[in-house]
Short mmCIF file of C-alpha atoms and ligand atoms in Angstrom, two decimals:
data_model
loop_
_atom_site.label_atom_id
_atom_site.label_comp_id
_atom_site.label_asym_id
_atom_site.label_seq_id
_atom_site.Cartn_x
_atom_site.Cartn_y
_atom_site.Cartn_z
CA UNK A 64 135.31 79.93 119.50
CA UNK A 65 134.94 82.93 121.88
CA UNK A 66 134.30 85.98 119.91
CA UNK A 67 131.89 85.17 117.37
CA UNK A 68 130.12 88.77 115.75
CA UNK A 69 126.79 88.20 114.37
CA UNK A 70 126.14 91.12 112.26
CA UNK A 71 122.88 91.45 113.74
CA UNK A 72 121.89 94.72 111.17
CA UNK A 73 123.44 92.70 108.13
CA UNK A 74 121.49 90.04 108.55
CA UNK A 75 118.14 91.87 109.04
CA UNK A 76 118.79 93.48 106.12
CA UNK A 77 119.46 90.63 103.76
CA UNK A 78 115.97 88.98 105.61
CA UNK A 79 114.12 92.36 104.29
CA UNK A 80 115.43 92.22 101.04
CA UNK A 81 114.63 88.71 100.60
CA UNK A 82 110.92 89.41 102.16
CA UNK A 83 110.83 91.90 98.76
CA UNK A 84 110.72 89.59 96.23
CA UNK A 85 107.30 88.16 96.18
CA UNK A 86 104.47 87.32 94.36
CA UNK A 87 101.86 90.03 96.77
CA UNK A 88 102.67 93.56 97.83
CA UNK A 89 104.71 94.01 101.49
CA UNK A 90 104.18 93.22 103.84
CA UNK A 91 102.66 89.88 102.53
CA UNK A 92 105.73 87.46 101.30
CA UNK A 93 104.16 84.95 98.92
CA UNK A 94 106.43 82.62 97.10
CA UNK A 95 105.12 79.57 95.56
CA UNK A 96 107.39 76.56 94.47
CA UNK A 97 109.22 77.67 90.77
CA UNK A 98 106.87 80.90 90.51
CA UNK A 99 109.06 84.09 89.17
CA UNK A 100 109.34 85.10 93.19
CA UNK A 101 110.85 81.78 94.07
CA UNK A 102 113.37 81.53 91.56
CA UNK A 103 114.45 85.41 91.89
CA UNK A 104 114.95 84.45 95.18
CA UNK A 105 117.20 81.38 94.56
CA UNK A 106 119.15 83.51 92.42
CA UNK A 107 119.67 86.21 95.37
CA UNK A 108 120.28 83.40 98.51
CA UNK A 109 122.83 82.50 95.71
CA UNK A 110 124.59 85.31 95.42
CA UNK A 111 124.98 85.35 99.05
CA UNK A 112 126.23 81.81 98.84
CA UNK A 113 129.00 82.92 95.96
CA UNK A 114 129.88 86.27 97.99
CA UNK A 115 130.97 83.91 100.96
CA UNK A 116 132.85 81.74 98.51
CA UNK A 117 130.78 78.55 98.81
CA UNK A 118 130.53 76.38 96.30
CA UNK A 119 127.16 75.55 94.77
CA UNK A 120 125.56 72.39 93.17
CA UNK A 121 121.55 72.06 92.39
CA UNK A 122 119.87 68.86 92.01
CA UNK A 123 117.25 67.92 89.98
CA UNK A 124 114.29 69.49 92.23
CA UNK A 125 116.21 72.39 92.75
CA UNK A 126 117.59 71.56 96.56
CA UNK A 127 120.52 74.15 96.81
CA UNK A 128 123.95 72.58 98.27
CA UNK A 129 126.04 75.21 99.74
CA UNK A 130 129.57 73.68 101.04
CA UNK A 131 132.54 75.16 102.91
CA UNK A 132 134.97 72.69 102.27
CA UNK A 133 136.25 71.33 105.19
CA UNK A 134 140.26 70.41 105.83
CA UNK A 135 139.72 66.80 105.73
CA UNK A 136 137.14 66.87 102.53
CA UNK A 137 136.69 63.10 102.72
CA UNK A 138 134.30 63.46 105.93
CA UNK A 139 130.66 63.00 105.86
CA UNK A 140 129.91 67.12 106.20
CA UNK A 141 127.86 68.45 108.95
CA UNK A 142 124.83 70.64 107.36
CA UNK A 143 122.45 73.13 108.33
CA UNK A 144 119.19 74.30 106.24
CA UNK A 145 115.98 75.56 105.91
CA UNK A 146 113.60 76.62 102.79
CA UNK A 147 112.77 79.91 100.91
CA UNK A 148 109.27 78.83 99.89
CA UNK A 149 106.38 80.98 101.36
CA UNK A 150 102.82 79.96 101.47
CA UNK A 151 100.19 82.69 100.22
CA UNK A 152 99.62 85.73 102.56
CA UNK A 153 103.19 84.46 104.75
CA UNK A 154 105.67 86.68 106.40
CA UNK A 155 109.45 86.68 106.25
CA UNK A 156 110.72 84.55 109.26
CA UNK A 157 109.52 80.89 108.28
CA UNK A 158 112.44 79.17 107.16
CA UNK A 159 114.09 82.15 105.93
CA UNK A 160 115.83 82.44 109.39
CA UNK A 161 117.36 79.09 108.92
CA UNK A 162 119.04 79.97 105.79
CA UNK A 163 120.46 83.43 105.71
CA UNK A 164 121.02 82.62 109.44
CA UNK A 165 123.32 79.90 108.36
CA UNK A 166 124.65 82.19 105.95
CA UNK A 167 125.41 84.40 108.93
CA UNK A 168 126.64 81.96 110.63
CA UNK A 169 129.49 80.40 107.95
CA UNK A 170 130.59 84.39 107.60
CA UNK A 171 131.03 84.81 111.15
CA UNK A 172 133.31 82.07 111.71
CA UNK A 173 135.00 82.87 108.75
CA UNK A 174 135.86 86.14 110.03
CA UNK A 175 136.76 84.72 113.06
CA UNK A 176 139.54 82.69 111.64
CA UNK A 177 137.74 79.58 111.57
CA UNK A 178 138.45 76.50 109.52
CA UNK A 179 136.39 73.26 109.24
CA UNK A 180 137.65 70.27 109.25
CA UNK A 181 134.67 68.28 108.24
CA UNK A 182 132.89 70.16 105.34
CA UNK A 183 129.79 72.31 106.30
CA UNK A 184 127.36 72.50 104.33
CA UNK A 185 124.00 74.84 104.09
CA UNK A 186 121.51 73.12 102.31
CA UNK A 187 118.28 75.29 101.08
CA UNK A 188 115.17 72.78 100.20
CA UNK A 189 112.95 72.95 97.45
CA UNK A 190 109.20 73.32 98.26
CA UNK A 191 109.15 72.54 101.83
CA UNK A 192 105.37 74.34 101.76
CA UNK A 193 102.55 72.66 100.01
CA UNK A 194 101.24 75.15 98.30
CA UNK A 195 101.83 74.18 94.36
CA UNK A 196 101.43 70.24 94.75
CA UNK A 197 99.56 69.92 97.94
CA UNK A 198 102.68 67.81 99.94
CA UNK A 199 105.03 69.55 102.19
CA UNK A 200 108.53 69.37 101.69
CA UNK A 201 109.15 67.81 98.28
CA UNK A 202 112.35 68.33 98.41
CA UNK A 203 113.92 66.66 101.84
CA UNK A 204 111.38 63.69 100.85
CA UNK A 205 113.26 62.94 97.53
CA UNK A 206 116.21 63.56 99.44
CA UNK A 207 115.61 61.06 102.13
CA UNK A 208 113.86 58.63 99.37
CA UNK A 209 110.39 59.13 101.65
CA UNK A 210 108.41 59.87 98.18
CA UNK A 211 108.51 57.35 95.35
CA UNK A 212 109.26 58.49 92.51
CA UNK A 213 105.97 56.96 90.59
CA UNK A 214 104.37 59.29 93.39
CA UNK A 215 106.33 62.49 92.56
CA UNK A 216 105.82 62.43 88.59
CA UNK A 217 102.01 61.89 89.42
CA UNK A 218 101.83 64.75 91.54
CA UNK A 219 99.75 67.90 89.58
CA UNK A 220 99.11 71.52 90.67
CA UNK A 221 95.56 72.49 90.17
CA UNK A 222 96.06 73.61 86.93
CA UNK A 223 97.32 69.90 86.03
CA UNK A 224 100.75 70.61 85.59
CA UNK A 225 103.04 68.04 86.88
CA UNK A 226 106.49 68.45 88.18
CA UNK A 227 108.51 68.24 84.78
CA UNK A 228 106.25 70.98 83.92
CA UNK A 229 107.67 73.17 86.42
CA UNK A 230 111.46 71.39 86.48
CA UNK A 231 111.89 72.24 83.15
CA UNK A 232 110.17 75.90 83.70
CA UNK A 233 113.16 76.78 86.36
CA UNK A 234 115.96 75.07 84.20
CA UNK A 235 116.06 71.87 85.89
CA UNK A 236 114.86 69.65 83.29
CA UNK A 237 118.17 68.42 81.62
CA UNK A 238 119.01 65.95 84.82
CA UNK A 239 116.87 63.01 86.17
CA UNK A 240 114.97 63.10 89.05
CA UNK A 241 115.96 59.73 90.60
CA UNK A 242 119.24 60.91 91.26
CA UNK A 243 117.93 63.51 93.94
CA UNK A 244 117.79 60.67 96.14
CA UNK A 245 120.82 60.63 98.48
CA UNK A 246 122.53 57.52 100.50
CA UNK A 247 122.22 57.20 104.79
CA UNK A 248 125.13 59.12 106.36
CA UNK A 249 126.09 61.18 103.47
CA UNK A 250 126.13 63.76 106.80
CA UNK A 251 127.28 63.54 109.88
CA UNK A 252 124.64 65.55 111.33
CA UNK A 253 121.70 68.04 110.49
CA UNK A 254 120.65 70.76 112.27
CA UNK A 255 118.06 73.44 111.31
CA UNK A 256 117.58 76.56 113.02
CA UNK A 257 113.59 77.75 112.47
CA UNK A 258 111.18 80.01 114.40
CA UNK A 259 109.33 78.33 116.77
CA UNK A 260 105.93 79.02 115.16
CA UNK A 261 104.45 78.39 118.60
CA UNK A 262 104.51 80.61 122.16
CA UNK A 263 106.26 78.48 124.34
CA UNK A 264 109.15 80.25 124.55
CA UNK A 265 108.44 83.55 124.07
CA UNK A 266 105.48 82.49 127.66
CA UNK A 267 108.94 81.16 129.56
CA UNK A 268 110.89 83.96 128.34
CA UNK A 269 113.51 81.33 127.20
CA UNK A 270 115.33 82.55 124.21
CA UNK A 271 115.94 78.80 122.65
CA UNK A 272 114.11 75.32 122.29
CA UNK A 273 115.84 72.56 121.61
CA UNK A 274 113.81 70.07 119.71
CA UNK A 275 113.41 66.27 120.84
CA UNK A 276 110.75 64.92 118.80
CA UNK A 277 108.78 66.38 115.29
CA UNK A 278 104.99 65.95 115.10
CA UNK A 279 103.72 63.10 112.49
CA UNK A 280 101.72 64.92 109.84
CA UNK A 281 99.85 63.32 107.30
CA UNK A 282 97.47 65.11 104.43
CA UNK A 283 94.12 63.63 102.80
CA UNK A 284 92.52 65.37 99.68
CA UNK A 285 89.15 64.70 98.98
CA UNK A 286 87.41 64.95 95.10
CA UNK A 287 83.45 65.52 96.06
CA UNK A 288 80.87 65.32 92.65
CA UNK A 289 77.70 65.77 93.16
CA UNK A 290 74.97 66.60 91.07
CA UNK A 291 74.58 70.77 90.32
CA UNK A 292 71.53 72.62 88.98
CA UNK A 293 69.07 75.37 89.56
CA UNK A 294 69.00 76.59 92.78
CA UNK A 295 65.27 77.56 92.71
CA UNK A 296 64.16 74.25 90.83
CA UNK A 297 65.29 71.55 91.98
CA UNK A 298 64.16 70.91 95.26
CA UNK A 299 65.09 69.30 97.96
CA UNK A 300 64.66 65.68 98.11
CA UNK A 301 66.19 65.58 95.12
CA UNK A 302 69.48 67.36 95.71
CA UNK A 303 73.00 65.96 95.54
CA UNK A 304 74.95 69.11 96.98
CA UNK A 305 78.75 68.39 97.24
CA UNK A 306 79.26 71.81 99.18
CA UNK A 307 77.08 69.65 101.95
CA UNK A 308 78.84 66.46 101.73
CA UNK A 309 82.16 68.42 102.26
CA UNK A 310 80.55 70.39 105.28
CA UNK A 311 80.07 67.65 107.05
CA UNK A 312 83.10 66.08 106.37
CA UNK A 313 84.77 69.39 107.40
CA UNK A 314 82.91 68.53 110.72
CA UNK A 315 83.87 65.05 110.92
CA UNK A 316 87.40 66.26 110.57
CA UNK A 317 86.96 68.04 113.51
CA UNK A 318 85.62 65.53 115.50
CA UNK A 319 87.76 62.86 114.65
CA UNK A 320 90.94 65.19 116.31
CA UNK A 321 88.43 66.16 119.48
CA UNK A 322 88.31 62.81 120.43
CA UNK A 323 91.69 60.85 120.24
CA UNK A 324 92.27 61.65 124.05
CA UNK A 325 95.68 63.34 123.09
CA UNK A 326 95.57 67.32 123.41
CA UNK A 327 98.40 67.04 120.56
CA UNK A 328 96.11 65.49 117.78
CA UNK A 329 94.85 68.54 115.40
CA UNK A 330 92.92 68.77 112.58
CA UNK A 331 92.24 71.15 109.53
CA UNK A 332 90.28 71.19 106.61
CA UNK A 333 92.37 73.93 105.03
CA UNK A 334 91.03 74.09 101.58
CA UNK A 335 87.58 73.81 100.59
CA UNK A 336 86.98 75.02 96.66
CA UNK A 337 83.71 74.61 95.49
CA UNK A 338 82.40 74.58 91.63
CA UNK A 339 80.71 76.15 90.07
CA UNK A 340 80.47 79.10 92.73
CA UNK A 341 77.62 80.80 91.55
CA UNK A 342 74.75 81.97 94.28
CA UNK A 343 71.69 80.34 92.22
CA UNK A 344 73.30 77.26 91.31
CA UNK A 345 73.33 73.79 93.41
CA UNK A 346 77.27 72.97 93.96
CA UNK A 347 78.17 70.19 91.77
CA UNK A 348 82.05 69.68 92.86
CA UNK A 349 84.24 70.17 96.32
CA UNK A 350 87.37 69.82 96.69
CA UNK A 351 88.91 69.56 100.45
CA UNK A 352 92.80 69.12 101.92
CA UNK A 353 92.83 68.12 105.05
CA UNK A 354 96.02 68.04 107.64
CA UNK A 355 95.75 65.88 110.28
CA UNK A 356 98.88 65.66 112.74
CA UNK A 357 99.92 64.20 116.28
CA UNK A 358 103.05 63.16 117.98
CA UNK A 359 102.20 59.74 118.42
CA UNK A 360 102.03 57.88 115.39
CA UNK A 361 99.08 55.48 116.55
CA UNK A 362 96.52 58.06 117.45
CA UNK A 363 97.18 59.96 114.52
CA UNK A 364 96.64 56.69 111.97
CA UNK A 365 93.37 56.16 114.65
CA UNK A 366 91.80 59.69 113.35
CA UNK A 367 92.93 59.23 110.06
CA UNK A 368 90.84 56.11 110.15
CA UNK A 369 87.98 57.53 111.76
CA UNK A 370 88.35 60.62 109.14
CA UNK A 371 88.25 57.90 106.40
CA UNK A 372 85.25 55.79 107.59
CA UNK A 373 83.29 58.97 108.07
CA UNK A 374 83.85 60.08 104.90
CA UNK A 375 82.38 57.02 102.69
CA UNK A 376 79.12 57.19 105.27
CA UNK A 377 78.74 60.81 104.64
CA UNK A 378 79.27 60.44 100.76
CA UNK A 379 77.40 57.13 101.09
CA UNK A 380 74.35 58.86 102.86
CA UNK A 381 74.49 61.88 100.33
CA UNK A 382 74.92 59.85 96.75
CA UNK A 383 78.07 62.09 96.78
CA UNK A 384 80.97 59.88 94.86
CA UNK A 385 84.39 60.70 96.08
CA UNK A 386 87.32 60.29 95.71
CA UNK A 387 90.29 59.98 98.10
CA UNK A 388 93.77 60.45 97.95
CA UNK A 389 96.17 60.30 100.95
CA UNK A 390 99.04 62.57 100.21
CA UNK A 391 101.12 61.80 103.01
CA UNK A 392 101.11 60.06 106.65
CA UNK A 393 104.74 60.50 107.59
CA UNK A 394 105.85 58.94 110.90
CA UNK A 395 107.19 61.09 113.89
CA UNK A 396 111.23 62.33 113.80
CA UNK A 397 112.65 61.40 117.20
CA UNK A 398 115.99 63.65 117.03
CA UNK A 399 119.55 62.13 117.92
CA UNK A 400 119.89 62.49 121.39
CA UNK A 401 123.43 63.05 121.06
CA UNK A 402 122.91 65.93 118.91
CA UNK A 403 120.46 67.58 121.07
CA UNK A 404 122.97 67.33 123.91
CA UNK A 405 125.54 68.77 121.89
CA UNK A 406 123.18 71.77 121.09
CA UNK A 407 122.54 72.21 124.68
CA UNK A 408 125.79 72.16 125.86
CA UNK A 409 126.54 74.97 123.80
CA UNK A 410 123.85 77.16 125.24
CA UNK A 411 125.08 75.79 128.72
CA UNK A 412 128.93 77.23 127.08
CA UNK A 413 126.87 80.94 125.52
CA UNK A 414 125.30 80.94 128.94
CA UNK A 415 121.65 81.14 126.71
CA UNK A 416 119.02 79.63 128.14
CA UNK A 417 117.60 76.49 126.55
CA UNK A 418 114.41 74.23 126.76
CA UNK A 419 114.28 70.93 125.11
CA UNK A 420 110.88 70.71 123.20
CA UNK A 421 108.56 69.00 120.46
CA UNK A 422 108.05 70.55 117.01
CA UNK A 423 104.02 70.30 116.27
CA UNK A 424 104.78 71.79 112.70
CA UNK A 425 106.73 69.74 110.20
CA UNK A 426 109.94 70.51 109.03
CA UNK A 427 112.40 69.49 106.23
CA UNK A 428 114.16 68.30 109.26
CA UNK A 429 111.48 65.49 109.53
CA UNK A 430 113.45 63.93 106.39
CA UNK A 431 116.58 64.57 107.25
CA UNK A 432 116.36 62.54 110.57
CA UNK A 433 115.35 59.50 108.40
CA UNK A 434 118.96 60.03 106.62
CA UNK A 435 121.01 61.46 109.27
CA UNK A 436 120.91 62.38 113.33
CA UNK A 437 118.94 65.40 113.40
CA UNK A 438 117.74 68.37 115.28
CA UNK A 439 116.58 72.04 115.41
CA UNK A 440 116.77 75.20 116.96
CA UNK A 441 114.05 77.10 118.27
CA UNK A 442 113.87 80.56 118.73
CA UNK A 443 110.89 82.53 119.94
CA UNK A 444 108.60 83.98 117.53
CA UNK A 445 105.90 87.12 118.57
CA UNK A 446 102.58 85.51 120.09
CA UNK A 447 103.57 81.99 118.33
CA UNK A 448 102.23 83.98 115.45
CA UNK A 449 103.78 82.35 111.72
CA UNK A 450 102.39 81.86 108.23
CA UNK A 451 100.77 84.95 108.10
CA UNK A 452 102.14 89.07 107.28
CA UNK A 453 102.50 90.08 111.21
CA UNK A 454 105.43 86.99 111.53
CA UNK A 455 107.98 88.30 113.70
CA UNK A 456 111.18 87.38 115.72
CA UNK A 457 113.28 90.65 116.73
CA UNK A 458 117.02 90.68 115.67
CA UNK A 459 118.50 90.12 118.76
CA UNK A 460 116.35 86.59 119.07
CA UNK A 461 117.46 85.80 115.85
CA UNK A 462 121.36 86.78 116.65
CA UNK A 463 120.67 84.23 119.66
CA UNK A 464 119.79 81.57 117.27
CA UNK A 465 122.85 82.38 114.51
CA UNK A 466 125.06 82.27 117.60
CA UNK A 467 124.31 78.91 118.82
CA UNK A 468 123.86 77.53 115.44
CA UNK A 469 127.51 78.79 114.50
CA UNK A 470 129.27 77.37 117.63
CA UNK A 471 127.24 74.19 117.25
CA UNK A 472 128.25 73.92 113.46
CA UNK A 473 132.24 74.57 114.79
CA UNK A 474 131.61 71.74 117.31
CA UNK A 475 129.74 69.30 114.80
CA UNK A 476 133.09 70.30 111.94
CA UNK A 477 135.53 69.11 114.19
CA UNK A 478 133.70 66.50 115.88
CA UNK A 479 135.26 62.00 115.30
CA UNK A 480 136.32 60.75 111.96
CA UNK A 481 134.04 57.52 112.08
CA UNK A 482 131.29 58.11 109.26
CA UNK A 483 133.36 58.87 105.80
CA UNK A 484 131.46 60.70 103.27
CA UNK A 485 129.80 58.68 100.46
CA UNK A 486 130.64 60.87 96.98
ZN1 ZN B 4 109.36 76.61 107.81
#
């Protein structure tokens, strides 16, 4: 497979196109699950995906299945994917990379005379940011059958639509959502390339990561009610402030990931809405999100805990009732180490240097491991900088990534016959 071209200028352009469409004006890229931005860009990352003559199939959440049919079609594919979803005020490198990189990718070794013999397969996921429901990739969860499906259809955006609201709103709505769901080993492997979203590499001046192991997340939201009023009349003693019961839970939260002992536990109260937001009025309501993460799966349930007790003393305390939801406490990925080895001895092969390394930000990828041997590809990103406008990887970091994904994804397509596919 010597003589791969990455169109290195193609690609950048289809990224800048694709960093148009969005909900705020450049160079902000905001796209929200099933919002007018999201499903104009489906349409385009289609297109792309017709253009290369790949065939297409949506499920019921709107995961995109892109497949270059292999020569022996009966083979559990090897697949590669990433999301299109952008939180508010993001910038165009954050999962993006992973898809029209793979896109890249399949058209370079198709140029290149390559055939597959397992299928290969580019799968784009549905909602991997939590923006619209408040739980991170919606779509590799039903996938991997990690959210329940009495859990999805209770799941409401904060204007208390639910999911079928929004299914049916992108065209979605005529096929059941239980069938998303799909069986162990329907691939033979998964690999996602991604920006780092950290500095490590970029520090050691190593142009990929390999990843190991994926940080255990886990997300708490938190209903505060209180008791509002005038702000000049009713005094003190007598207040029930929910803004104050969420401040110091806010603090708690911050405690609580100061003093696991492990640098790698972190903690953020991300959202904090307060009602009814007026300067002369006591604040009746607060609603928090928390994200609470760590790579070992015992110190992070140990915050949680702590988060959890504090919160009912501080509500307790304040005659604030609350109420508690725990969106998600997902358990670590540890990636195949086969996988991983294959990925590095394809840098070894590119003559790119490689570092193995853990992912502290979740990925689809986190699902996928709990279906299928997993693991990504790093490449650096400018000051570790992601999820905000300035986001940046240069193209020729980026052409670094698409090369080792492609010659990985030729490896992984002709790799053993043992795992059959399970149509
Ligand atoms: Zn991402």
């Amino acid at each position: 497979m010597v003589g791969l071209r990455i169109d290195s200028a193609r690609l950048q352009s289809q990224i800048d196109a694709l960093a148009s469409i969005s909900e705020a004006p450049a160079p902000v890229v905001t796209r929200i699950l099933f919002s007018d931005a999201d499903l104009k860009a489906r349409a385009s990352v289609k297109s792309i995906c017709r253009e290369l003559g790949l065939s297409i199939r949506e499920d019921a959440i709107g995961n995109i299945f892109a497949r270059w049919l292999g020569s022996s079609p009966k083979l559990a594919p090897a697949a590669t994917g990433s999301h299109i979803d952008a939180i508010p005020n993001a910038g165009r490198y954050d999962g993006v990379v992973g898809v029209l990189g793979a896109l890249e990718a399949f058209r370079a070794l198709k140029q290149a005379g390559f055939e597959p013999k397992r299928s290969l397969e580019l799968i784009i996921f549905t909602a991997e940011e939590p923006p619209r429901f408040g739980i991170g990739c919606l779509g590799s969860r039903l996938l991997a059958g990690a959210l329940s499906l009495s859990k999805a259809n209770a799941l409401r955006d904060r204007e208390g639509h639910d999911l079928n609201y929004w299914r049916q709103r992108a065209g979605l709505g005529k096929q059941n959502i239980d069938s998303v769901r799909l069986p162990k080993n329907r691939y033979s492997a998964f690999v996602e390339l991604h920006i780092e979203q950290g500095a490590l590499l970029e520090k050691e001046r190593i142009p990929i990561g390999v990843v190991e192991k994926i940080a255990a997340p886990s997300t708490l939201r938190v209903q505060l009610t209180g008791i509002g009023g005038h702000a000049g009349t009713v005094l003190m003693p007598n207040r029930r402030d929910a803004l104050l019961a969420g401040a110091e839970i806010a603090l708690a939260v911050e405690r609580a990931a100061c003093t696991t002992g492990s640098p790698d536990t972190v903690a953020t109260t991300g959202v904090f809405r307060i009602e009814p937001g007026a300067v002369n009025s006591v604040p009746c309501r607060a609603w928090l999100e928390i994200d609470l993460r760590d790579t070992r799966l015992q110190t992070r349930d140990a915050a949680l805990k702590r988060i959890e007790i504090a919160i009912q003393k501080i509500c307790r305390r304040r005659r604030i009732q609350f109420k508690l939801e725990k969106l998600n406490a997902d358990s670590p990925a540890i990636c195949a180490p086969s996988l991983v080895n294959t990925v590095t001895r394809v840098c070894g092969e590119l003559r790119v240097g490689a570092k193995r390394m853990i992912s502290r930000a979740y990925h689809d990828s986190l699902f996928m491991a709990q279906i299928c041997p997993t693991t990504m590809i790093f490449i650096p990103c400018r000051g570790g900088v992601s999820h905000r406008p300035d986001e940046y990887s240069s193209p020729a970091q980026i052409k670094t990534g698409v090369q080792v994904l492609a010659h990985t994804l030729a490896k992984l397509s002709a790799e053993g016959s043992s795992s059959q596919s399970a149509h």
